[in-house]
mmCIF file with all atom_site columns, C-alpha atoms and ligand atoms in Angstrom:
data_model
loop_
_atom_site.group_PDB
_atom_site.id
_atom_site.type_symbol
_atom_site.label_atom_id
_atom_site.label_alt_id
_atom_site.label_comp_id
_atom_site.label_asym_id
_atom_site.label_entity_id
_atom_site.label_seq_id
_atom_site.pdbx_PDB_ins_code
_atom_site.Cartn_x
_atom_site.Cartn_y
_atom_site.Cartn_z
_atom_site.occupancy
_atom_site.B_iso_or_equiv
_atom_site.pdbx_formal_charge
_atom_site.auth_seq_id
_atom_site.auth_comp_id
_atom_site.auth_asym_id
_atom_site.auth_atom_id
_atom_site.pdbx_PDB_model_num
ATOM   1   C CA  . UNK A 1 1   ? 3.433   11.184  -19.165 1.00 0.00 ? 243 UNK A CA  1
ATOM   2   C CA  . UNK A 1 2   ? -0.482  10.750  -19.586 1.00 0.00 ? 244 UNK A CA  1
ATOM   3   C CA  . UNK A 1 3   ? -1.404  7.486   -17.214 1.00 0.00 ? 245 UNK A CA  1
ATOM   4   C CA  . UNK A 1 4   ? -2.706  4.505   -19.511 1.00 0.00 ? 246 UNK A CA  1
ATOM   5   C CA  . UNK A 1 5   ? -4.913  1.823   -17.079 1.00 0.00 ? 247 UNK A CA  1
ATOM   6   C CA  . UNK A 1 6   ? -4.861  -0.454  -19.575 1.00 0.00 ? 248 UNK A CA  1
ATOM   7   C CA  . UNK A 1 7   ? -0.912  -0.786  -19.785 1.00 0.00 ? 249 UNK A CA  1
ATOM   8   C CA  . UNK A 1 8   ? -0.620  -0.667  -16.207 1.00 0.00 ? 250 UNK A CA  1
ATOM   9   C CA  . UNK A 1 9   ? -3.060  -3.223  -15.860 1.00 0.00 ? 251 UNK A CA  1
ATOM   10  C CA  . UNK A 1 10  ? -1.826  -5.779  -18.502 1.00 0.00 ? 252 UNK A CA  1
ATOM   11  C CA  . UNK A 1 11  ? 1.235   -5.512  -16.185 1.00 0.00 ? 253 UNK A CA  1
ATOM   12  C CA  . UNK A 1 12  ? -0.048  -6.915  -13.407 1.00 0.00 ? 254 UNK A CA  1
ATOM   13  C CA  . UNK A 1 13  ? 0.216   -10.678 -13.694 1.00 0.00 ? 255 UNK A CA  1
ATOM   14  C CA  . UNK A 1 14  ? -2.770  -13.285 -12.061 1.00 0.00 ? 256 UNK A CA  1
ATOM   15  C CA  . UNK A 1 15  ? -1.250  -16.048 -10.635 1.00 0.00 ? 257 UNK A CA  1
ATOM   16  C CA  . UNK A 1 16  ? -4.244  -18.383 -9.291  1.00 0.00 ? 258 UNK A CA  1
ATOM   17  C CA  . UNK A 1 17  ? -4.318  -20.540 -6.387  1.00 0.00 ? 259 UNK A CA  1
ATOM   18  C CA  . UNK A 1 18  ? -0.852  -18.320 -4.939  1.00 0.00 ? 260 UNK A CA  1
ATOM   19  C CA  . UNK A 1 19  ? -0.232  -18.587 -2.214  1.00 0.00 ? 261 UNK A CA  1
ATOM   20  C CA  . UNK A 1 20  ? -2.953  -21.264 -1.912  1.00 0.00 ? 262 UNK A CA  1
ATOM   21  C CA  . UNK A 1 21  ? -6.163  -22.970 -3.492  1.00 0.00 ? 263 UNK A CA  1
ATOM   22  C CA  . UNK A 1 22  ? -8.894  -19.852 -4.342  1.00 0.00 ? 264 UNK A CA  1
ATOM   23  C CA  . UNK A 1 23  ? -6.658  -17.116 -4.119  1.00 0.00 ? 265 UNK A CA  1
ATOM   24  C CA  . UNK A 1 24  ? -6.259  -15.053 -7.591  1.00 0.00 ? 266 UNK A CA  1
ATOM   25  C CA  . UNK A 1 25  ? -2.528  -13.483 -6.602  1.00 0.00 ? 267 UNK A CA  1
ATOM   26  C CA  . UNK A 1 26  ? -1.896  -10.291 -8.431  1.00 0.00 ? 268 UNK A CA  1
ATOM   27  C CA  . UNK A 1 27  ? 1.539   -9.942  -9.084  1.00 0.00 ? 269 UNK A CA  1
ATOM   28  C CA  . UNK A 1 28  ? 3.136   -6.937  -9.650  1.00 0.00 ? 270 UNK A CA  1
ATOM   29  C CA  . UNK A 1 29  ? 6.895   -7.892  -10.714 1.00 0.00 ? 271 UNK A CA  1
ATOM   30  C CA  . UNK A 1 30  ? 6.194   -7.411  -14.325 1.00 0.00 ? 272 UNK A CA  1
ATOM   31  C CA  . UNK A 1 31  ? 4.778   -3.729  -13.966 1.00 0.00 ? 273 UNK A CA  1
ATOM   32  C CA  . UNK A 1 32  ? 8.063   -2.776  -11.615 1.00 0.00 ? 274 UNK A CA  1
ATOM   33  C CA  . UNK A 1 33  ? 10.353  -4.464  -14.779 1.00 0.00 ? 275 UNK A CA  1
ATOM   34  C CA  . UNK A 1 34  ? 8.719   -2.005  -17.239 1.00 0.00 ? 276 UNK A CA  1
ATOM   35  C CA  . UNK A 1 35  ? 10.454  1.173   -16.391 1.00 0.00 ? 277 UNK A CA  1
ATOM   36  C CA  . UNK A 1 36  ? 7.650   3.302   -17.910 1.00 0.00 ? 278 UNK A CA  1
ATOM   37  C CA  . UNK A 1 37  ? 5.525   1.985   -16.596 1.00 0.00 ? 279 UNK A CA  1
ATOM   38  C CA  . UNK A 1 38  ? 6.677   2.464   -12.849 1.00 0.00 ? 280 UNK A CA  1
ATOM   39  C CA  . UNK A 1 39  ? 7.370   5.804   -14.146 1.00 0.00 ? 281 UNK A CA  1
ATOM   40  C CA  . UNK A 1 40  ? 3.714   6.332   -15.227 1.00 0.00 ? 282 UNK A CA  1
ATOM   41  C CA  . UNK A 1 41  ? 2.179   4.544   -11.790 1.00 0.00 ? 283 UNK A CA  1
ATOM   42  C CA  . UNK A 1 42  ? 5.142   6.711   -9.773  1.00 0.00 ? 284 UNK A CA  1
ATOM   43  C CA  . UNK A 1 43  ? 3.977   9.924   -11.744 1.00 0.00 ? 285 UNK A CA  1
ATOM   44  C CA  . UNK A 1 44  ? 0.010   9.564   -11.026 1.00 0.00 ? 286 UNK A CA  1
ATOM   45  C CA  . UNK A 1 45  ? 0.904   9.363   -6.800  1.00 0.00 ? 287 UNK A CA  1
ATOM   46  C CA  . UNK A 1 46  ? 3.452   12.412  -7.159  1.00 0.00 ? 288 UNK A CA  1
ATOM   47  C CA  . UNK A 1 47  ? 0.965   14.599  -9.527  1.00 0.00 ? 289 UNK A CA  1
ATOM   48  C CA  . UNK A 1 48  ? -2.290  13.951  -6.855  1.00 0.00 ? 290 UNK A CA  1
ATOM   49  C CA  . UNK A 1 49  ? 0.336   14.515  -3.442  1.00 0.00 ? 291 UNK A CA  1
ATOM   50  C CA  . UNK A 1 50  ? 2.723   16.706  -4.555  1.00 0.00 ? 292 UNK A CA  1
ATOM   51  C CA  . UNK A 1 51  ? 1.091   20.055  -3.298  1.00 0.00 ? 293 UNK A CA  1
ATOM   52  C CA  . UNK A 1 52  ? -1.103  17.838  -0.179  1.00 0.00 ? 294 UNK A CA  1
ATOM   53  C CA  . UNK A 1 53  ? -0.766  18.733  3.398   1.00 0.00 ? 295 UNK A CA  1
ATOM   54  C CA  . UNK A 1 54  ? 0.647   15.889  5.294   1.00 0.00 ? 296 UNK A CA  1
ATOM   55  C CA  . UNK A 1 55  ? 4.098   15.592  7.526   1.00 0.00 ? 297 UNK A CA  1
ATOM   56  C CA  . UNK A 1 56  ? 5.010   11.699  6.451   1.00 0.00 ? 298 UNK A CA  1
ATOM   57  C CA  . UNK A 1 57  ? 5.158   8.717   4.136   1.00 0.00 ? 299 UNK A CA  1
ATOM   58  C CA  . UNK A 1 58  ? 4.344   4.900   5.378   1.00 0.00 ? 300 UNK A CA  1
ATOM   59  C CA  . UNK A 1 59  ? 5.501   2.086   3.747   1.00 0.00 ? 301 UNK A CA  1
ATOM   60  C CA  . UNK A 1 60  ? 4.320   -1.602  4.373   1.00 0.00 ? 302 UNK A CA  1
ATOM   61  C CA  . UNK A 1 61  ? 6.116   -4.315  4.384   1.00 0.00 ? 303 UNK A CA  1
ATOM   62  C CA  . UNK A 1 62  ? 7.454   -5.248  1.570   1.00 0.00 ? 304 UNK A CA  1
ATOM   63  C CA  . UNK A 1 63  ? 5.856   -4.182  -1.843  1.00 0.00 ? 305 UNK A CA  1
ATOM   64  C CA  . UNK A 1 64  ? 4.835   -1.311  -0.033  1.00 0.00 ? 306 UNK A CA  1
ATOM   65  C CA  . UNK A 1 65  ? 8.510   -0.398  0.840   1.00 0.00 ? 307 UNK A CA  1
ATOM   66  C CA  . UNK A 1 66  ? 8.718   -0.701  -2.784  1.00 0.00 ? 308 UNK A CA  1
ATOM   67  C CA  . UNK A 1 67  ? 6.733   2.377   -4.433  1.00 0.00 ? 309 UNK A CA  1
ATOM   68  C CA  . UNK A 1 68  ? 6.569   3.962   -0.946  1.00 0.00 ? 310 UNK A CA  1
ATOM   69  C CA  . UNK A 1 69  ? 10.444  4.750   -0.916  1.00 0.00 ? 311 UNK A CA  1
ATOM   70  C CA  . UNK A 1 70  ? 9.897   6.513   -4.675  1.00 0.00 ? 312 UNK A CA  1
ATOM   71  C CA  . UNK A 1 71  ? 7.729   8.406   -3.510  1.00 0.00 ? 313 UNK A CA  1
ATOM   72  C CA  . UNK A 1 72  ? 9.135   9.856   -0.323  1.00 0.00 ? 314 UNK A CA  1
ATOM   73  C CA  . UNK A 1 73  ? 12.229  10.430  -1.983  1.00 0.00 ? 315 UNK A CA  1
ATOM   74  C CA  . UNK A 1 74  ? 10.216  13.084  -4.839  1.00 0.00 ? 316 UNK A CA  1
ATOM   75  C CA  . UNK A 1 75  ? 8.453   14.384  -2.046  1.00 0.00 ? 317 UNK A CA  1
ATOM   76  C CA  . UNK A 1 76  ? 11.177  14.745  0.005   1.00 0.00 ? 318 UNK A CA  1
ATOM   77  C CA  . UNK A 1 77  ? 9.243   13.555  3.153   1.00 0.00 ? 319 UNK A CA  1
ATOM   78  C CA  . UNK A 1 78  ? 10.433  11.232  5.745   1.00 0.00 ? 320 UNK A CA  1
ATOM   79  C CA  . UNK A 1 79  ? 9.902   7.949   5.540   1.00 0.00 ? 321 UNK A CA  1
ATOM   80  C CA  . UNK A 1 80  ? 8.128   5.611   8.129   1.00 0.00 ? 322 UNK A CA  1
ATOM   81  C CA  . UNK A 1 81  ? 8.487   2.136   7.746   1.00 0.00 ? 323 UNK A CA  1
ATOM   82  C CA  . UNK A 1 82  ? 5.595   -0.486  8.751   1.00 0.00 ? 324 UNK A CA  1
ATOM   83  C CA  . UNK A 1 83  ? 7.220   -3.816  9.100   1.00 0.00 ? 325 UNK A CA  1
ATOM   84  C CA  . UNK A 1 84  ? 6.383   -7.607  10.115  1.00 0.00 ? 326 UNK A CA  1
ATOM   85  C CA  . UNK A 1 85  ? 7.028   -8.548  13.258  1.00 0.00 ? 327 UNK A CA  1
ATOM   86  C CA  . UNK A 1 86  ? 10.382  -9.439  14.596  1.00 0.00 ? 328 UNK A CA  1
ATOM   87  C CA  . UNK A 1 87  ? 12.178  -6.765  11.880  1.00 0.00 ? 329 UNK A CA  1
ATOM   88  C CA  . UNK A 1 88  ? 12.636  -3.645  13.656  1.00 0.00 ? 330 UNK A CA  1
ATOM   89  C CA  . UNK A 1 89  ? 15.317  -3.003  16.291  1.00 0.00 ? 331 UNK A CA  1
ATOM   90  C CA  . UNK A 1 90  ? 13.873  -0.822  18.796  1.00 0.00 ? 332 UNK A CA  1
ATOM   91  C CA  . UNK A 1 91  ? 10.863  0.070   21.214  1.00 0.00 ? 333 UNK A CA  1
ATOM   92  C CA  . UNK A 1 92  ? 7.991   -1.508  18.901  1.00 0.00 ? 334 UNK A CA  1
ATOM   93  C CA  . UNK A 1 93  ? 4.324   -0.811  18.685  1.00 0.00 ? 335 UNK A CA  1
ATOM   94  C CA  . UNK A 1 94  ? 2.647   -3.636  17.178  1.00 0.00 ? 336 UNK A CA  1
ATOM   95  C CA  . UNK A 1 95  ? -0.842  -4.827  16.537  1.00 0.00 ? 337 UNK A CA  1
ATOM   96  C CA  . UNK A 1 96  ? -2.594  -8.340  15.069  1.00 0.00 ? 338 UNK A CA  1
ATOM   97  C CA  . UNK A 1 97  ? -4.109  -8.607  11.594  1.00 0.00 ? 339 UNK A CA  1
ATOM   98  C CA  . UNK A 1 98  ? -5.740  -10.637 9.034   1.00 0.00 ? 340 UNK A CA  1
ATOM   99  C CA  . UNK A 1 99  ? -5.082  -10.687 5.201   1.00 0.00 ? 341 UNK A CA  1
ATOM   100 C CA  . UNK A 1 100 ? -6.720  -12.472 2.091   1.00 0.00 ? 342 UNK A CA  1
ATOM   101 C CA  . UNK A 1 101 ? -4.317  -15.687 2.832   1.00 0.00 ? 343 UNK A CA  1
ATOM   102 C CA  . UNK A 1 102 ? -2.804  -15.331 6.566   1.00 0.00 ? 344 UNK A CA  1
ATOM   103 C CA  . UNK A 1 103 ? -2.547  -13.556 9.986   1.00 0.00 ? 345 UNK A CA  1
ATOM   104 C CA  . UNK A 1 104 ? 0.173   -11.413 11.036  1.00 0.00 ? 346 UNK A CA  1
ATOM   105 C CA  . UNK A 1 105 ? 1.659   -9.241  13.707  1.00 0.00 ? 347 UNK A CA  1
ATOM   106 C CA  . UNK A 1 106 ? 2.918   -5.262  11.825  1.00 0.00 ? 348 UNK A CA  1
ATOM   107 C CA  . UNK A 1 107 ? 5.105   -3.339  14.010  1.00 0.00 ? 349 UNK A CA  1
ATOM   108 C CA  . UNK A 1 108 ? 6.403   0.514   13.999  1.00 0.00 ? 350 UNK A CA  1
ATOM   109 C CA  . UNK A 1 109 ? 9.206   1.909   15.791  1.00 0.00 ? 351 UNK A CA  1
ATOM   110 C CA  . UNK A 1 110 ? 6.967   3.350   18.728  1.00 0.00 ? 352 UNK A CA  1
ATOM   111 C CA  . UNK A 1 111 ? 9.248   7.000   18.204  1.00 0.00 ? 353 UNK A CA  1
ATOM   112 C CA  . UNK A 1 112 ? 8.311   7.456   14.491  1.00 0.00 ? 354 UNK A CA  1
ATOM   113 C CA  . UNK A 1 113 ? 5.523   10.098  14.659  1.00 0.00 ? 355 UNK A CA  1
ATOM   114 C CA  . UNK A 1 114 ? 4.298   12.293  17.111  1.00 0.00 ? 356 UNK A CA  1
ATOM   115 C CA  . UNK A 1 115 ? 0.719   14.145  18.496  1.00 0.00 ? 357 UNK A CA  1
ATOM   116 C CA  . UNK A 1 116 ? -0.199  15.891  15.200  1.00 0.00 ? 358 UNK A CA  1
ATOM   117 C CA  . UNK A 1 117 ? 1.627   14.114  12.690  1.00 0.00 ? 359 UNK A CA  1
ATOM   118 C CA  . UNK A 1 118 ? -0.317  13.192  9.225   1.00 0.00 ? 360 UNK A CA  1
ATOM   119 C CA  . UNK A 1 119 ? 1.306   10.353  7.059   1.00 0.00 ? 361 UNK A CA  1
ATOM   120 C CA  . UNK A 1 120 ? 0.313   9.228   3.666   1.00 0.00 ? 362 UNK A CA  1
ATOM   121 C CA  . UNK A 1 121 ? 0.706   5.253   3.863   1.00 0.00 ? 363 UNK A CA  1
ATOM   122 C CA  . UNK A 1 122 ? 1.722   3.509   0.777   1.00 0.00 ? 364 UNK A CA  1
ATOM   123 C CA  . UNK A 1 123 ? 0.963   0.040   -0.201  1.00 0.00 ? 365 UNK A CA  1
ATOM   124 C CA  . UNK A 1 124 ? 0.846   -1.861  -3.545  1.00 0.00 ? 366 UNK A CA  1
ATOM   125 C CA  . UNK A 1 125 ? -2.762  -3.683  -3.072  1.00 0.00 ? 367 UNK A CA  1
ATOM   126 C CA  . UNK A 1 126 ? -5.704  -3.053  -0.981  1.00 0.00 ? 368 UNK A CA  1
ATOM   127 C CA  . UNK A 1 127 ? -7.494  -6.258  -0.210  1.00 0.00 ? 369 UNK A CA  1
ATOM   128 C CA  . UNK A 1 128 ? -9.597  -6.886  3.519   1.00 0.00 ? 370 UNK A CA  1
ATOM   129 C CA  . UNK A 1 129 ? -8.001  -3.983  3.943   1.00 0.00 ? 371 UNK A CA  1
ATOM   130 C CA  . UNK A 1 130 ? -6.222  -5.756  6.994   1.00 0.00 ? 372 UNK A CA  1
ATOM   131 C CA  . UNK A 1 131 ? -2.873  -4.422  7.142   1.00 0.00 ? 373 UNK A CA  1
ATOM   132 C CA  . UNK A 1 132 ? -4.279  -0.863  6.634   1.00 0.00 ? 374 UNK A CA  1
ATOM   133 C CA  . UNK A 1 133 ? -6.177  -1.166  9.341   1.00 0.00 ? 375 UNK A CA  1
ATOM   134 C CA  . UNK A 1 134 ? -3.264  -2.279  11.822  1.00 0.00 ? 376 UNK A CA  1
ATOM   135 C CA  . UNK A 1 135 ? -1.255  0.284   10.218  1.00 0.00 ? 377 UNK A CA  1
ATOM   136 C CA  . UNK A 1 136 ? -3.524  3.075   11.380  1.00 0.00 ? 378 UNK A CA  1
ATOM   137 C CA  . UNK A 1 137 ? -4.367  1.557   15.016  1.00 0.00 ? 379 UNK A CA  1
ATOM   138 C CA  . UNK A 1 138 ? -0.700  1.657   15.375  1.00 0.00 ? 380 UNK A CA  1
ATOM   139 C CA  . UNK A 1 139 ? -0.421  5.919   13.313  1.00 0.00 ? 381 UNK A CA  1
ATOM   140 C CA  . UNK A 1 140 ? -3.730  6.587   16.138  1.00 0.00 ? 382 UNK A CA  1
ATOM   141 C CA  . UNK A 1 141 ? -1.670  5.126   19.238  1.00 0.00 ? 383 UNK A CA  1
ATOM   142 C CA  . UNK A 1 142 ? 1.125   7.397   18.703  1.00 0.00 ? 384 UNK A CA  1
ATOM   143 C CA  . UNK A 1 143 ? -1.747  10.441  18.561  1.00 0.00 ? 385 UNK A CA  1
ATOM   144 C CA  . UNK A 1 144 ? -0.805  11.378  14.456  1.00 0.00 ? 386 UNK A CA  1
ATOM   145 C CA  . UNK A 1 145 ? -3.609  10.861  11.780  1.00 0.00 ? 387 UNK A CA  1
ATOM   146 C CA  . UNK A 1 146 ? -3.667  9.293   8.040   1.00 0.00 ? 388 UNK A CA  1
ATOM   147 C CA  . UNK A 1 147 ? -4.176  11.585  5.653   1.00 0.00 ? 389 UNK A CA  1
ATOM   148 C CA  . UNK A 1 148 ? -4.949  8.968   2.857   1.00 0.00 ? 390 UNK A CA  1
ATOM   149 C CA  . UNK A 1 149 ? -4.021  5.155   2.415   1.00 0.00 ? 391 UNK A CA  1
ATOM   150 C CA  . UNK A 1 150 ? -2.522  4.718   -1.275  1.00 0.00 ? 392 UNK A CA  1
ATOM   151 C CA  . UNK A 1 151 ? -1.866  1.875   -3.360  1.00 0.00 ? 393 UNK A CA  1
ATOM   152 C CA  . UNK A 1 152 ? -1.412  0.789   -6.971  1.00 0.00 ? 394 UNK A CA  1
ATOM   153 C CA  . UNK A 1 153 ? -4.451  -2.065  -6.987  1.00 0.00 ? 395 UNK A CA  1
ATOM   154 C CA  . UNK A 1 154 ? -7.494  -2.472  -5.372  1.00 0.00 ? 396 UNK A CA  1
ATOM   155 C CA  . UNK A 1 155 ? -9.664  -5.759  -4.949  1.00 0.00 ? 397 UNK A CA  1
ATOM   156 C CA  . UNK A 1 156 ? -12.933 -4.115  -4.068  1.00 0.00 ? 398 UNK A CA  1
ATOM   157 C CA  . UNK A 1 157 ? -14.892 -7.497  -4.001  1.00 0.00 ? 399 UNK A CA  1
ATOM   158 C CA  . UNK A 1 158 ? -12.826 -8.067  -0.818  1.00 0.00 ? 400 UNK A CA  1
ATOM   159 C CA  . UNK A 1 159 ? -14.031 -4.681  1.092   1.00 0.00 ? 401 UNK A CA  1
ATOM   160 C CA  . UNK A 1 160 ? -11.142 -3.389  2.020   1.00 0.00 ? 402 UNK A CA  1
ATOM   161 C CA  . UNK A 1 161 ? -11.317 -0.035  0.882   1.00 0.00 ? 403 UNK A CA  1
ATOM   162 C CA  . UNK A 1 162 ? -15.114 0.267   2.131   1.00 0.00 ? 404 UNK A CA  1
ATOM   163 C CA  . UNK A 1 163 ? -14.206 -0.703  5.647   1.00 0.00 ? 405 UNK A CA  1
ATOM   164 C CA  . UNK A 1 164 ? -11.131 1.830   5.366   1.00 0.00 ? 406 UNK A CA  1
ATOM   165 C CA  . UNK A 1 165 ? -13.155 4.585   4.125   1.00 0.00 ? 407 UNK A CA  1
ATOM   166 C CA  . UNK A 1 166 ? -15.686 3.371   7.105   1.00 0.00 ? 408 UNK A CA  1
ATOM   167 C CA  . UNK A 1 167 ? -12.561 3.869   9.530   1.00 0.00 ? 409 UNK A CA  1
ATOM   168 C CA  . UNK A 1 168 ? -12.390 7.513   8.610   1.00 0.00 ? 410 UNK A CA  1
ATOM   169 C CA  . UNK A 1 169 ? -9.291  6.601   5.986   1.00 0.00 ? 411 UNK A CA  1
ATOM   170 C CA  . UNK A 1 170 ? -9.653  7.930   2.335   1.00 0.00 ? 412 UNK A CA  1
ATOM   171 C CA  . UNK A 1 171 ? -8.103  5.976   -0.065  1.00 0.00 ? 413 UNK A CA  1
ATOM   172 C CA  . UNK A 1 172 ? -6.771  6.285   -3.443  1.00 0.00 ? 414 UNK A CA  1
ATOM   173 C CA  . UNK A 1 173 ? -5.776  3.438   -6.013  1.00 0.00 ? 415 UNK A CA  1
ATOM   174 C CA  . UNK A 1 174 ? -4.657  3.609   -9.529  1.00 0.00 ? 416 UNK A CA  1
ATOM   175 C CA  . UNK A 1 175 ? -6.759  0.081   -10.831 1.00 0.00 ? 417 UNK A CA  1
ATOM   176 C CA  . UNK A 1 176 ? -9.031  -2.068  -9.453  1.00 0.00 ? 418 UNK A CA  1
ATOM   177 C CA  . UNK A 1 177 ? -9.320  -5.898  -10.405 1.00 0.00 ? 419 UNK A CA  1
ATOM   178 C CA  . UNK A 1 178 ? -12.331 -8.095  -10.128 1.00 0.00 ? 420 UNK A CA  1
ATOM   179 C CA  . UNK A 1 179 ? -12.010 -11.543 -7.881  1.00 0.00 ? 421 UNK A CA  1
ATOM   180 C CA  . UNK A 1 180 ? -12.399 -13.468 -11.087 1.00 0.00 ? 422 UNK A CA  1
ATOM   181 C CA  . UNK A 1 181 ? -10.714 -11.614 -14.351 1.00 0.00 ? 423 UNK A CA  1
ATOM   182 C CA  . UNK A 1 182 ? -7.583  -12.628 -15.813 1.00 0.00 ? 424 UNK A CA  1
HETATM 183 O O1  . PRP B 2 .   ? -5.253  -5.164  2.564   1.00 0.00 ? 748 PRP B O1  1
HETATM 184 P P1  . PRP B 2 .   ? -4.815  -7.031  2.764   1.00 0.00 ? 748 PRP B P1  1
HETATM 185 O O2  . PRP B 2 .   ? -5.650  -7.802  2.614   1.00 0.00 ? 748 PRP B O2  1
HETATM 186 O O3  . PRP B 2 .   ? -4.349  -6.240  4.369   1.00 0.00 ? 748 PRP B O3  1
HETATM 187 O O4  . PRP B 2 .   ? -3.679  -7.185  1.890   1.00 0.00 ? 748 PRP B O4  1
HETATM 188 C C1  . PRP B 2 .   ? -3.383  -6.275  1.335   1.00 0.00 ? 748 PRP B C1  1
HETATM 189 C C2  . PRP B 2 .   ? -1.754  -6.957  1.961   1.00 0.00 ? 748 PRP B C2  1
HETATM 190 O O5  . PRP B 2 .   ? -0.958  -8.250  1.755   1.00 0.00 ? 748 PRP B O5  1
HETATM 191 C C3  . PRP B 2 .   ? 0.140   -8.193  0.508   1.00 0.00 ? 748 PRP B C3  1
HETATM 192 O O6  . PRP B 2 .   ? 1.244   -8.199  1.282   1.00 0.00 ? 748 PRP B O6  1
HETATM 193 P P2  . PRP B 2 .   ? 1.462   -9.483  2.097   1.00 0.00 ? 748 PRP B P2  1
HETATM 194 O O7  . PRP B 2 .   ? 0.964   -10.022 3.353   1.00 0.00 ? 748 PRP B O7  1
HETATM 195 O O8  . PRP B 2 .   ? 1.624   -10.670 1.055   1.00 0.00 ? 748 PRP B O8  1
HETATM 196 O O9  . PRP B 2 .   ? 2.933   -9.069  2.265   1.00 0.00 ? 748 PRP B O9  1
HETATM 197 P P3  . PRP B 2 .   ? 4.189   -8.721  1.218   1.00 0.00 ? 748 PRP B P3  1
HETATM 198 O O10 . PRP B 2 .   ? 4.155   -7.400  1.084   1.00 0.00 ? 748 PRP B O10 1
HETATM 199 O O11 . PRP B 2 .   ? 5.334   -8.922  1.661   1.00 0.00 ? 748 PRP B O11 1
HETATM 200 O O12 . PRP B 2 .   ? 3.937   -9.831  -0.100  1.00 0.00 ? 748 PRP B O12 1
HETATM 201 C C4  . PRP B 2 .   ? 0.012   -6.307  0.117   1.00 0.00 ? 748 PRP B C4  1
HETATM 202 O O13 . PRP B 2 .   ? 1.843   -6.494  -0.482  1.00 0.00 ? 748 PRP B O13 1
HETATM 203 C C5  . PRP B 2 .   ? -0.952  -6.137  1.203   1.00 0.00 ? 748 PRP B C5  1
HETATM 204 O O14 . PRP B 2 .   ? 0.756   -5.759  2.100   1.00 0.00 ? 748 PRP B O14 1
HETATM 205 N N1  . ADE B 3 .   ? -4.949  -11.201 -4.331  1.00 0.00 ? 749 ADE B N1  1
HETATM 206 C C1  . ADE B 3 .   ? -3.765  -10.702 -3.716  1.00 0.00 ? 749 ADE B C1  1
HETATM 207 N N2  . ADE B 3 .   ? -2.496  -10.473 -4.938  1.00 0.00 ? 749 ADE B N2  1
HETATM 208 C C2  . ADE B 3 .   ? -1.441  -9.788  -3.877  1.00 0.00 ? 749 ADE B C2  1
HETATM 209 N N3  . ADE B 3 .   ? -1.367  -9.346  -3.572  1.00 0.00 ? 749 ADE B N3  1
HETATM 210 C C3  . ADE B 3 .   ? -2.616  -9.773  -1.981  1.00 0.00 ? 749 ADE B C3  1
HETATM 211 N N4  . ADE B 3 .   ? -1.933  -9.482  -0.893  1.00 0.00 ? 749 ADE B N4  1
HETATM 212 C C4  . ADE B 3 .   ? -3.642  -9.899  -0.900  1.00 0.00 ? 749 ADE B C4  1
HETATM 213 N N5  . ADE B 3 .   ? -4.443  -10.168 -1.356  1.00 0.00 ? 749 ADE B N5  1
HETATM 214 C C5  . ADE B 3 .   ? -3.494  -10.475 -2.186  1.00 0.00 ? 749 ADE B C5  1
#
């Protein structure tokens, strides 16, 4: 199936002033309700990464789980869950972060990765990059490295993808929105 960015974009719903005034929330639920669009998104990532050299896939709580688990299944890679604070039951590493509309802690099981591992990270969207930068700290604390950070959507005006690249983390996104796109 040929990737059709326009049809993907039309299935991402802008919701003004959610979860707080001034934020235009990019809602991916219509995209996930379209089997054809979801397949197009998954196939694009699979095509990009099927021959790539990495050991693990990481997925960010919660929307990153949706796409990360599909790709881990298809590429037959171990899946590491990066969760919001207090959800993982065993020993965790923890890092604080800020996003477009909040601050929180991200956690991962401390024994998830070893020195020399390389992880392909998935999320639905890159905004300020805060969440992925926190994940990168956790990955590095285990002696591993990020192969690439992949997401469906980039919001380039919030500078996250640039900050990630400046931190030595390559990024890949399927589409982008300006903050005032409707
Ligand atoms: O680039 P950033 O500024 O870090 O923002 C992007 C993050 O924000 C959203 O998650 P959210 O915290 O809303 O959690 P959710 O997936 O549980 O809805 C989104 O799914 C990314 O994880
Ligand atoms: N504008 C936005 N829409 C959806 N998820 C987000 N995460 C951070 N900013 C967001």
